[in-house]
PDB file of C-alpha atoms in Angstrom:
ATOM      1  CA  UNK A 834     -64.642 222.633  66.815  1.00  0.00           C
ATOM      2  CA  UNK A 835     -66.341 225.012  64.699  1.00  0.00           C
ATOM      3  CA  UNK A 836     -65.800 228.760  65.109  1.00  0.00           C
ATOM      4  CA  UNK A 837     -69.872 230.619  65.204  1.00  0.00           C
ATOM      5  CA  UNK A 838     -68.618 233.811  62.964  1.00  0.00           C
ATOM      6  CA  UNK A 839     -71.134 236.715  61.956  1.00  0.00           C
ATOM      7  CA  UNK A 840     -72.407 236.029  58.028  1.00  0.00           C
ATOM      8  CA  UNK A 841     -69.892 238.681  56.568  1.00  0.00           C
ATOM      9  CA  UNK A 842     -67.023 237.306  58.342  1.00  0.00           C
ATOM     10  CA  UNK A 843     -67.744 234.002  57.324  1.00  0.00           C
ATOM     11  CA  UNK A 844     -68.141 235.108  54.310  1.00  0.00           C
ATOM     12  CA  UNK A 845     -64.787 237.042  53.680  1.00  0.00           C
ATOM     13  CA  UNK A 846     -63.319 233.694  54.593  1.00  0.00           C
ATOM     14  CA  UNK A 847     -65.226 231.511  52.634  1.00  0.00           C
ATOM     15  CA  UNK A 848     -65.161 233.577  49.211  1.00  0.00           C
ATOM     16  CA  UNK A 849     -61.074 233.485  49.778  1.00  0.00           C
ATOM     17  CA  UNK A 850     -60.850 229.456  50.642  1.00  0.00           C
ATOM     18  CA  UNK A 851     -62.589 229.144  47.327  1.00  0.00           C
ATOM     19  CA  UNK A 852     -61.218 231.927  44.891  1.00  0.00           C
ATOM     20  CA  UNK A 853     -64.305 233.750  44.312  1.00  0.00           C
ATOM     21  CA  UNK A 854     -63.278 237.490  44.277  1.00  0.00           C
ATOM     22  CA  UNK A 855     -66.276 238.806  42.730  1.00  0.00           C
ATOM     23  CA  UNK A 856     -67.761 237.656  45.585  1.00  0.00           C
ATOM     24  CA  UNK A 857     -65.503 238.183  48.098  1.00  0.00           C
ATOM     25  CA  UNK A 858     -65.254 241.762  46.857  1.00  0.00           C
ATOM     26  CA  UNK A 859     -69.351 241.859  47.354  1.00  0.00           C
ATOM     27  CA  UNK A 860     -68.232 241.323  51.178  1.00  0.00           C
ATOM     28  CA  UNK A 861     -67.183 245.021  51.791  1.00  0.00           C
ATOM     29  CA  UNK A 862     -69.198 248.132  51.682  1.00  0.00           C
ATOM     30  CA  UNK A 863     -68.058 250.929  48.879  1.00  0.00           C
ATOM     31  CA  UNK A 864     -65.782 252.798  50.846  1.00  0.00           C
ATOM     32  CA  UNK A 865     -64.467 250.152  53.323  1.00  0.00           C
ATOM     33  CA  UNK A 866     -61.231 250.449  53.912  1.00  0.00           C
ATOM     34  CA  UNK A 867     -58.672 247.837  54.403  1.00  0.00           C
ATOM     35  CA  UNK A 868     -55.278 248.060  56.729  1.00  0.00           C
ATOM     36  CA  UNK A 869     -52.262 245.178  56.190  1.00  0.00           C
ATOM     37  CA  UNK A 870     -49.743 246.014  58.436  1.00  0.00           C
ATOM     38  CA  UNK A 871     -49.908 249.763  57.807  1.00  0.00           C
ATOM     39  CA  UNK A 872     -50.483 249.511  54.235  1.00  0.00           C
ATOM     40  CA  UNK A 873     -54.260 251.406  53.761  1.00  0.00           C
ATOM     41  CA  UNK A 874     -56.458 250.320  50.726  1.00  0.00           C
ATOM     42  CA  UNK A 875     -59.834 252.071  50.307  1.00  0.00           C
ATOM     43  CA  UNK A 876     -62.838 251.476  48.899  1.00  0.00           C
ATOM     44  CA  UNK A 877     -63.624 248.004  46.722  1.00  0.00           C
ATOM     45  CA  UNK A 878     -60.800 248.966  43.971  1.00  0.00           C
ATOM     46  CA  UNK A 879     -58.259 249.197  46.112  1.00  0.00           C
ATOM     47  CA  UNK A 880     -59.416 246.565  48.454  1.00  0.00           C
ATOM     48  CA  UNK A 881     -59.418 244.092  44.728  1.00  0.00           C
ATOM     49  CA  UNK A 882     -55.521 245.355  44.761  1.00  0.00           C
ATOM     50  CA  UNK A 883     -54.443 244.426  47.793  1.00  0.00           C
ATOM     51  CA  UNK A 884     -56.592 241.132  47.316  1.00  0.00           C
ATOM     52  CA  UNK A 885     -54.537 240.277  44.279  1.00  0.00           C
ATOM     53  CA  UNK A 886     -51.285 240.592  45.562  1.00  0.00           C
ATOM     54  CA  UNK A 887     -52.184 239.352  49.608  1.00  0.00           C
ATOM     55  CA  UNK A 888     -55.164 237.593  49.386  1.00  0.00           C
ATOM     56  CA  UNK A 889     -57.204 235.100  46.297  1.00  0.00           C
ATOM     57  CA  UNK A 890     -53.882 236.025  43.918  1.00  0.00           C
ATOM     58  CA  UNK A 891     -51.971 234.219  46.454  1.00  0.00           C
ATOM     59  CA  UNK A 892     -53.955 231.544  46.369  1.00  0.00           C
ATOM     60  CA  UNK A 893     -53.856 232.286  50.378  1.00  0.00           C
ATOM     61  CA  UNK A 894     -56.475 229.538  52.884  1.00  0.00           C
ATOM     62  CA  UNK A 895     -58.125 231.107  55.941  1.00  0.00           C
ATOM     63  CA  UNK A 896     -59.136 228.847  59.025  1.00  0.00           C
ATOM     64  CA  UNK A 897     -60.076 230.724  61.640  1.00  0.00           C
ATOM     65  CA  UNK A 898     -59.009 230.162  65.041  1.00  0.00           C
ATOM     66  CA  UNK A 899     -60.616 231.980  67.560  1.00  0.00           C
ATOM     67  CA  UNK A 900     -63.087 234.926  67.589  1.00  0.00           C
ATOM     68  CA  UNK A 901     -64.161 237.527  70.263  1.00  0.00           C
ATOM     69  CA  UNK A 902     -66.383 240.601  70.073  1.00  0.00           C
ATOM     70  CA  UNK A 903     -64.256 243.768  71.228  1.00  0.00           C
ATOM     71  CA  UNK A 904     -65.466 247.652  71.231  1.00  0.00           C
ATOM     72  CA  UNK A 905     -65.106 248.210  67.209  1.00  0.00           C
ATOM     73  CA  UNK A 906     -66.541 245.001  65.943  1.00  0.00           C
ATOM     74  CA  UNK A 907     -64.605 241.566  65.982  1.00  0.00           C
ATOM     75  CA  UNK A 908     -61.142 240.251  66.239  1.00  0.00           C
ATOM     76  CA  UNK A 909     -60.721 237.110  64.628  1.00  0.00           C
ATOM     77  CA  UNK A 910     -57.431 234.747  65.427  1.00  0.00           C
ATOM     78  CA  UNK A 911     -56.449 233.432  62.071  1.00  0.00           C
ATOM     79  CA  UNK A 912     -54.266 230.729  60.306  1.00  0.00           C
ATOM     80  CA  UNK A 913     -52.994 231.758  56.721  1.00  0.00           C
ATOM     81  CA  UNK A 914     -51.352 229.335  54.203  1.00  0.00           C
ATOM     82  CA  UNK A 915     -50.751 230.140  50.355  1.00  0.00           C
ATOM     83  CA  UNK A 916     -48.315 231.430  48.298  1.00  0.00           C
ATOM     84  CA  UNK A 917     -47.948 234.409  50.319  1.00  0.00           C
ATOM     85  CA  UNK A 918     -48.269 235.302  54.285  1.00  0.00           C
ATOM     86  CA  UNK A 919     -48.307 231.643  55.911  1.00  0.00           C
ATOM     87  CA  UNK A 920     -48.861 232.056  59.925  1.00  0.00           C
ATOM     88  CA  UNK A 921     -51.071 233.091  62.383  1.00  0.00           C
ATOM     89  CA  UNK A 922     -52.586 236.408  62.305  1.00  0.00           C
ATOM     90  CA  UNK A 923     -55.372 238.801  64.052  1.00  0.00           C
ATOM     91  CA  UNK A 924     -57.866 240.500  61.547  1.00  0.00           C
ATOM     92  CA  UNK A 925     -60.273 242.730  63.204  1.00  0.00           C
ATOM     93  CA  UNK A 926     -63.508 243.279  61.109  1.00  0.00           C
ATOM     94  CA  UNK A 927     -65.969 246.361  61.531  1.00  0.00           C
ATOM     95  CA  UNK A 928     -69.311 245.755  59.943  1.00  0.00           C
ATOM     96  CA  UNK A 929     -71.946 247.464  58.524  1.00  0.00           C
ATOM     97  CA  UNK A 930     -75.216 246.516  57.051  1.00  0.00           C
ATOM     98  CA  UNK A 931     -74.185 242.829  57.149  1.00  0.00           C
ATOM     99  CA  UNK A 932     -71.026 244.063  54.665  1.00  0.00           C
ATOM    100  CA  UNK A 933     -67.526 244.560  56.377  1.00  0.00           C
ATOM    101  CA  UNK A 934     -66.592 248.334  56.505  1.00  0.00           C
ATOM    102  CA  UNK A 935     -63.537 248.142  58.340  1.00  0.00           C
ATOM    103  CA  UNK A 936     -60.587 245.637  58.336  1.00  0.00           C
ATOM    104  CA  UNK A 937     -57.496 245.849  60.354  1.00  0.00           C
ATOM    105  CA  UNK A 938     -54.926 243.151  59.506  1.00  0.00           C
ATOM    106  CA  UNK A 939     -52.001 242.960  62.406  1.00  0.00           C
TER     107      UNK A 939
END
């Protein structure tokens, strides 16, 4: 069954499952900032950090799960595999603009 995401979330997922991080970089606002379990990255430079060493540098796949709308945005259930995290994880996205502002990775 296929999970209906909003266009940036699908997006974020997509430009990861394929390696594109100019692109996936293009799916956050200027200043968005970025939260992996309590480790804060702002803005697109230090969002293309943290994507190197937890994300596309990993070589990490995203399928997502499950999604639900809740008061901030969405929270998206999500299976990671790679070279780095491999599980199941919540992200919860706050968007802006059709660009993600806000991610929370628990």
């Amino acid at each position: 069954m296929a999970i209906d995401l909003p266009p940036p979330i699908a997006h974020f997922i997509e430009t990861t499952n394929t390696g594109d991080t100019a692109n996936f970089l293009s799916c956050f606002t200027a200043d968005a900032f970025l939260s992996d379990w309590g480790q804060n990255y702002q803005g697109r430079a230090g969002i293309a950090r943290w994507n190197r060493s937890d994300n596309i540098g990993v070589h990490a796949h995203l399928v997502p799960l499950d999604v639900h709308m809740i008061m901030t945005g969405y929270s998206v259930t999500i299976k990671v595999t790679g070279k780095g995290f491999n599980g199941v994880g919540t992200m919860k996205f706050q968007l802006q603009d059709n660009q993600i502002v806000g991610l929370i990775i628990e």
